[in-house]
Amino acid sequence: MVCNQCHQAPSGKLEGKYMADLPSMFGKVWAPNITSHAEYGSGRYSNSELAYLLRTGVKRDGKFAPPWMPKFPHLSDQDLQNVIAYLRSDEPELAPSDVVQPASQPSLLSKFLCRVAFKPLPYPEKTIEAPPISDKVAYGKYLVTAKVDCYGCHSQSFETTNQMEPEKTPGYLGGGNPMPDLEGNIVVTRNLTPDKETGLGNWTEEQFLLALKTGIRPSGPALRYPMTPYTALTDEEAKAIWAYLQTVPAIHNKVDRPD
Ligand code: HEC
Ligand code: HEC
């Protein structure tokens, strides 16, 4: 659900692609091949190397993967192992592919930021457990902050995302983060807090589920890229997200939606 947004090629395989929506100031970036190929895909990583990369951002060559490869510091150990098991599976999209994406051409700014600002995250010292899905609010928070990372896009700015303590991110879930679509037009994230006037305060659970899973909003045009509908979320998961969003502090932040 998450990895395919960047790693899935038009062929359907997870053999990587050009990241057209990365702001040009960061340079040109290709998401690499992560099919099970033993030389060109994630097959060359051991299970522990994959776990280390997904937690900390450090690749098997010892280099740090820039922020456009997300890190998963709060994902449960079980979910982390499940992702690795999936990468090892014989699902058709992971069948070995020998496609090699062009080497990324990070701008000077990216290289500079990778030295001074972006740092590997610490590997967790203790086992991380997910809350039970029956605890809706806790599980919803887990999805929003650890597994699907809605908060990164839906808070004020990527520059101030607090990866270790997501809820301390400025403008947490209040929207207003501008991002380019595939044609370079700017799309601004929406306010997901329960504010009546500028957030989702007047939405029903049903309207939320429909928007999240199909992209259809209660009124007005459908949701646009990069808000791709989360068709693979179960209703139970989507309802947990809704339950959690009711509990976050309302932020009054009107986000204009240029059409
Ligand atoms: C927002 C886009 C994005 C998402 C989402 C994403 N990745 Fe990546 N991934 C990248 C980019 C870009 C790189 C290359 C980073 C670099 O240049 O160092 C990368 C690198 C990798 C690598 C290292 C490959 C190598 O050749 O060393 C692996 C493995 C990987 N990703 C797996 C995953 C998995 C598994 C997920 C989902 C849990 C995921 N990625 C989600 C963009 C993404
Ligand atoms: C890659 C960034 C990104 C991620 C990740 C993301 N969103 Fe969005 N979301 C957006 C953008 C951009 C919009 C605005 C789209 C538009 O204006 O058409 C949006 C719009 C929405 C809306 C519509 C609100 C309204 O007022 O119309 C909802 C609901 C929503 N997102 C929920 C979520 C949830 C829940 C998650 C996590 C499961 C999530 N989003 C993850 C970027 C993202």
CSV table of N, CA, C and O in Angstrom, one decimal, residues 13 17 22 24 35 81 91 103 120 139 154-155 160 167-168 172 186 227 246:
chain,number,residue,atom,x,y,z
A,13,LYS,N,5.3,-4.1,-12.0
A,13,LYS,CA,6.4,-4.7,-11.1
A,13,LYS,C,7.0,-3.6,-10.2
A,13,LYS,O,7.0,-2.4,-10.6
A,17,LYS,N,10.9,3.6,-10.5
A,17,LYS,CA,10.5,4.6,-11.5
A,17,LYS,C,11.1,5.9,-11.2
A,17,LYS,O,11.6,6.2,-10.1
A,22,LEU,N,9.0,14.9,-7.3
A,22,LEU,CA,9.9,15.5,-6.3
A,22,LEU,C,10.3,16.9,-6.8
A,22,LEU,O,10.6,17.1,-7.9
A,24,SER,N,12.0,20.1,-8.0
A,24,SER,CA,13.2,20.0,-8.8
A,24,SER,C,14.5,20.5,-8.0
A,24,SER,O,15.6,20.2,-8.3
A,35,THR,N,12.3,-5.6,-6.6
A,35,THR,CA,11.9,-6.9,-6.8
A,35,THR,C,12.8,-7.9,-6.2
A,35,THR,O,13.9,-7.5,-5.7
A,81,GLN,N,8.4,-7.4,10.1
A,81,GLN,CA,8.8,-8.7,9.6
A,81,GLN,C,7.8,-9.1,8.4
A,81,GLN,O,8.2,-9.8,7.5
A,91,GLU,N,4.8,-13.0,-5.0
A,91,GLU,CA,3.8,-12.2,-5.6
A,91,GLU,C,4.3,-11.7,-7.0
A,91,GLU,O,5.5,-11.4,-7.1
A,103,ALA,N,21.0,6.2,-12.1
A,103,ALA,CA,21.5,6.7,-10.8
A,103,ALA,C,20.9,8.1,-10.5
A,103,ALA,O,20.8,8.9,-11.4
A,120,PRO,N,20.4,9.5,10.0
A,120,PRO,CA,19.8,8.2,10.2
A,120,PRO,C,19.1,8.2,11.5
A,120,PRO,O,19.5,8.9,12.5
A,139,TYR,N,-5.3,2.1,17.6
A,139,TYR,CA,-4.9,1.5,16.4
A,139,TYR,C,-4.9,2.6,15.2
A,139,TYR,O,-4.0,2.6,14.4
A,154,HIS,N,0.1,15.5,5.9
A,154,HIS,CA,-1.0,16.3,6.3
A,154,HIS,C,-0.7,17.3,7.5
A,154,HIS,O,-1.6,17.9,8.0
A,155,SER,N,0.6,17.5,7.8
A,155,SER,CA,1.0,18.5,8.8
A,155,SER,C,1.6,19.7,8.0
A,155,SER,O,1.6,19.7,6.8
A,160,THR,N,9.5,20.3,8.9
A,160,THR,CA,9.4,20.3,10.3
A,160,THR,C,8.8,19.0,10.9
A,160,THR,O,8.4,18.9,12.0
A,167,GLU,N,3.5,13.4,17.0
A,167,GLU,CA,2.4,14.3,17.4
A,167,GLU,C,3.0,15.7,17.8
A,167,GLU,O,2.3,16.7,17.9
A,168,LYS,N,4.3,15.8,17.9
A,168,LYS,CA,5.0,17.1,18.2
A,168,LYS,C,5.3,17.9,16.9
A,168,LYS,O,5.9,18.9,16.9
A,172,TYR,N,0.2,19.7,13.5
A,172,TYR,CA,-0.1,18.2,13.4
A,172,TYR,C,-1.5,18.0,12.8
A,172,TYR,O,-2.5,18.3,13.4
A,186,ILE,N,0.9,22.7,-8.0
A,186,ILE,CA,0.9,22.6,-6.5
A,186,ILE,C,-0.4,22.2,-6.0
A,186,ILE,O,-1.5,22.8,-6.3
A,227,MET,N,-2.9,12.4,-3.4
A,227,MET,CA,-3.8,11.7,-2.4
A,227,MET,C,-4.4,10.6,-3.2
A,227,MET,O,-5.6,10.7,-3.7
A,246,GLN,N,-10.9,12.0,15.5
A,246,GLN,CA,-11.8,12.7,16.4
A,246,GLN,C,-11.1,13.2,17.6
A,246,GLN,O,-11.6,14.1,18.3
